Amino acid sequence: MTMLTSSPTSATVNLQQLMDASNRNDHRLAQALSAMIAASAQALATQTSTNQAASAQLNTVANVPFQRFRLDSRQVAPNDVFVLLKSHTPNCQKSRDYLYQAAKNAAFILSEIDPIALFATANVPPHANIALSTDDSQSVAQQQLDSLPCPVLYVPNIRDFLGDLIQSHLQHQQPVTLPAVVAVTGTNGKTTISQLVAQLTQLTGMSSAVMGTAGNGRLGALVQASHTTGDALAVQQFLYQMGSENAELLALEASSHGLDQQRLQGMPVSVAIYTNLSRDHLDYHADMAEYAAAKARLFDKAHFPDLTHAIINIDDEHAQVMLDTAHASELTVWTYSLDASKTATFIAAKIKPSLQGVEISLHTDFGDGKINNLDIVSPLLGRFNVANLLAAMAAAVAIGAKSNVGIERIATAVAQLQGAVGRMQRVPSNDGCFIVDYAHTPDALSQVLASLKTHCKGQLWAVFGCGGDRDAGKRPLMAQAGLAGADQVILTADNPRTEDPQMILQDMQAGMSAEQYQRTHIEPARQKAIEYAVNQAAADDIVVIAGKGHETYQEINNVRYDFDDSVILQHALEHAGRV
């Protein structure tokens, strides 16, 4: 399966036609496009000395035919519209270069950045508003702008309706019925839950697809993705493609970056799931409160007007932020918990895990007077996967309500579920137990180790590292999480990116005690670290290779080398005669 890279046909359209179509369909895009043109007119009128020409330019743009939208200036072909967005770390020179490059072919340009300020400003610090310079430089900037071969519209709020705009363009070319969308946010569990939702809905009669870290597409035919949440263009094109393939349900991962940058704007999310929040991405978010606020956007009908249900893990300390947002949006709120003493819609009253899966006594109460008590056998390893399963079942019930697919039918499908690749994935061996998992945060690693410790007759081994060019403050926390949960720890490289792996490992060792050092082996080369664990682990031991999971590469100095933990582990087991 391939991703769409263009509109379904080569026919042209203009903004006025999209507005007219939106008006006929009572679509909110019409109002947004009208506001865009009005805002652009006002901005140009107050910042240029050529107001009459600016107004004429705007009137012309509304009727300029174009073929497709582009967010990458290198991909702009004749008659495309280029959308210039701010980056997380603004660079004026790069943005100017993008404008010049795109203007050679573009029908017109929609810019989130004030083009006058862009041409008049030399350097802009991250997150700062671009301020106009002197009158002289402003005049020069206006001349530069006027010299471009296509019009540039300043649309500071373009992200508020960019997704709607792209989807409206796709639908204008060839209408399709879009799938319902379930979106999952949280630090851990997004990939597993989204895939479980897709599996459960498909097993109960719907045609389903997924979009996220482990790949995009129909179940069993995923295409690897570069980001958990793609840009607005990629997301809308994929949604449209799944509609073209008659998918009825799309389960996707909503990253904090994607939510903060409004990449999911215009997605018809009807069910939103919150898993948990632990330290991650603090190289992007200022603190945990900002991180939580980004996640909470998913439960706000102002951002996702199609929302009907919020499914929230009340065992997490940040759940209240999500609950408050969901209640303010008057959503149907269902909660889930692994604590039998709590009051929740879905409760795992009893949990009996094993290395073959887990037996669950499920208690559900939807507040309608009907209480269900179901015994479920899940093939998924780990206690934390019980929470993931509850979230997925809740979403499947919410989606299936229109077709009368209830909790009983969904519960019978659980036995057929398969875990996501690289999530508590057991690699076959004659003796010992060898697991590959994506756990790359302290909390996730702690949960994986705690789940396996109760089944370990011998020693529990943990092999892991930390990524380069990311939150350095997480590194010693990862090491301590591993040492707290495992008997033996092997510290190694993850994706060092542009950092020296030795320096990352040094950061991880901060605060370690003499006793901890005695249980720690340090091997920067990840393949050697895996081979060491295979050769040292006894027949009753459990070994967890954590941090990379489904990834099939290792990134070193901006180069991605082939590296798949499960493949490396399998080869090491074969060489050691353990398979």
CSV table of N, CA and C in Angstrom, one decimal, residues 354-357 379-381 385 419-438 452 455 539-545 565-567 569-570 573 578-579:
chain,number,residue,atom,x,y,z
A,354,SER,N,0.4,-14.5,33.1
A,354,SER,CA,1.4,-15.6,32.9
A,354,SER,C,2.2,-15.2,31.6
A,355,LEU,N,3.2,-16.0,31.3
A,355,LEU,CA,4.0,-15.8,30.1
A,355,LEU,C,3.2,-16.2,28.8
A,356,GLN,N,2.0,-16.8,29.0
A,356,GLN,CA,1.2,-17.1,27.9
A,356,GLN,C,0.1,-16.1,27.7
A,357,GLY,N,-0.1,-15.2,28.6
A,357,GLY,CA,-1.2,-14.2,28.5
A,357,GLY,C,-1.7,-13.8,29.9
A,379,PRO,N,-4.3,-13.0,25.1
A,379,PRO,CA,-3.0,-13.5,24.8
A,379,PRO,C,-1.9,-12.5,25.0
A,380,LEU,N,-2.2,-11.3,25.4
A,380,LEU,CA,-1.2,-10.2,25.5
A,380,LEU,C,-0.4,-10.4,26.8
A,381,LEU,N,0.9,-10.2,26.7
A,381,LEU,CA,1.7,-10.3,27.9
A,381,LEU,C,1.7,-9.1,28.7
A,385,ASN,N,-0.7,-4.4,29.8
A,385,ASN,CA,-1.5,-4.6,28.6
A,385,ASN,C,-2.9,-4.9,28.9
A,419,GLY,N,-0.6,-9.0,19.7
A,419,GLY,CA,0.1,-7.8,20.2
A,419,GLY,C,0.8,-7.1,19.1
A,420,ALA,N,1.1,-5.8,19.3
A,420,ALA,CA,1.8,-5.0,18.3
A,420,ALA,C,3.2,-5.5,18.2
A,421,VAL,N,3.8,-5.4,17.0
A,421,VAL,CA,5.2,-5.8,16.8
A,421,VAL,C,6.1,-4.9,17.7
A,422,GLY,N,7.0,-5.6,18.4
A,422,GLY,CA,8.0,-4.8,19.2
A,422,GLY,C,7.4,-4.4,20.6
A,423,ARG,N,6.2,-4.9,20.9
A,423,ARG,CA,5.6,-4.6,22.2
A,423,ARG,C,5.4,-5.9,22.9
A,424,MET,N,6.3,-6.2,23.9
A,424,MET,CA,6.3,-7.4,24.7
A,424,MET,C,6.3,-8.6,23.7
A,425,GLN,N,7.1,-8.5,22.7
A,425,GLN,CA,7.2,-9.5,21.6
A,425,GLN,C,8.2,-10.6,22.1
A,426,ARG,N,7.7,-11.8,22.2
A,426,ARG,CA,8.6,-12.9,22.6
A,426,ARG,C,9.3,-13.5,21.4
A,427,VAL,N,10.6,-13.6,21.4
A,427,VAL,CA,11.4,-14.3,20.4
A,427,VAL,C,11.6,-15.7,20.8
A,428,PRO,N,11.2,-16.7,20.0
A,428,PRO,CA,11.3,-18.1,20.3
A,428,PRO,C,12.7,-18.5,20.7
A,429,SER,N,12.8,-19.4,21.8
A,429,SER,CA,14.0,-20.0,22.2
A,429,SER,C,13.7,-21.3,22.9
A,430,ASN,N,14.7,-22.2,22.9
A,430,ASN,CA,14.6,-23.5,23.5
A,430,ASN,C,14.5,-23.4,25.1
A,431,ASP,N,15.3,-22.5,25.6
A,431,ASP,CA,15.3,-22.2,27.0
A,431,ASP,C,15.4,-20.7,27.3
A,432,GLY,N,15.1,-20.3,28.5
A,432,GLY,CA,15.1,-18.9,28.7
A,432,GLY,C,13.9,-18.2,28.1
A,433,CYS,N,13.7,-17.0,28.4
A,433,CYS,CA,12.6,-16.2,27.8
A,433,CYS,C,13.2,-14.9,27.3
A,434,PHE,N,13.0,-14.6,26.1
A,434,PHE,CA,13.6,-13.4,25.5
A,434,PHE,C,12.5,-12.5,24.9
A,435,ILE,N,12.5,-11.2,25.3
A,435,ILE,CA,11.4,-10.3,25.0
A,435,ILE,C,12.0,-9.0,24.3
A,436,VAL,N,11.4,-8.6,23.3
A,436,VAL,CA,11.7,-7.3,22.7
A,436,VAL,C,10.5,-6.3,22.9
A,437,ASP,N,10.9,-5.1,23.5
A,437,ASP,CA,9.8,-4.2,23.8
A,437,ASP,C,10.3,-2.7,23.5
A,438,TYR,N,9.3,-1.9,23.2
A,438,TYR,CA,9.6,-0.5,22.8
A,438,TYR,C,9.8,0.4,24.0
A,452,LEU,N,7.1,-8.8,34.2
A,452,LEU,CA,7.8,-10.0,34.0
A,452,LEU,C,8.4,-10.6,35.2
A,455,HIS,N,7.0,-13.6,37.0
A,455,HIS,CA,7.1,-14.9,36.3
A,455,HIS,C,8.5,-15.5,36.2
A,539,ALA,N,19.0,-20.7,31.9
A,539,ALA,CA,17.8,-21.3,31.3
A,539,ALA,C,16.5,-20.8,32.0
A,540,ASP,N,16.5,-20.4,33.2
A,540,ASP,CA,15.3,-19.9,33.9
A,540,ASP,C,15.2,-18.4,33.9
A,541,ASP,N,16.2,-17.7,33.2
A,541,ASP,CA,16.2,-16.2,33.2
A,541,ASP,C,15.2,-15.7,32.1
A,542,ILE,N,14.9,-14.4,32.3
A,542,ILE,CA,14.1,-13.6,31.3
A,542,ILE,C,15.0,-12.4,30.9
A,543,VAL,N,15.1,-12.2,29.6
A,543,VAL,CA,15.9,-11.1,29.1
A,543,VAL,C,14.9,-10.2,28.3
A,544,VAL,N,15.0,-8.9,28.6
A,544,VAL,CA,14.2,-7.9,27.9
A,544,VAL,C,15.2,-6.9,27.2
A,545,ILE,N,15.0,-6.9,25.9
A,545,ILE,CA,15.7,-5.9,25.0
A,545,ILE,C,14.8,-4.7,24.8
A,565,ASP,N,16.1,-5.2,16.6
A,565,ASP,CA,16.4,-5.9,17.8
A,565,ASP,C,15.9,-7.4,17.7
A,566,SER,N,14.7,-7.6,17.2
A,566,SER,CA,14.2,-9.0,17.1
A,566,SER,C,15.1,-9.9,16.2
A,567,VAL,N,15.5,-9.3,15.1
A,567,VAL,CA,16.4,-10.1,14.1
A,567,VAL,C,17.7,-10.3,14.8
A,569,LEU,N,18.5,-10.4,17.9
A,569,LEU,CA,18.3,-11.4,19.0
A,569,LEU,C,18.1,-12.8,18.5
A,570,GLN,N,17.4,-12.9,17.4
A,570,GLN,CA,17.1,-14.3,16.8
A,570,GLN,C,18.5,-14.9,16.3
A,573,LEU,N,20.6,-15.9,19.3
A,573,LEU,CA,20.1,-17.2,19.9
A,573,LEU,C,20.5,-18.4,19.1
A,578,ARG,N,20.5,-21.8,21.1
A,578,ARG,CA,19.4,-21.8,22.0
A,578,ARG,C,18.1,-21.8,21.3
A,579,VAL,N,18.1,-22.1,20.0
A,579,VAL,CA,16.9,-22.3,19.2
A,579,VAL,C,17.0,-23.6,18.4
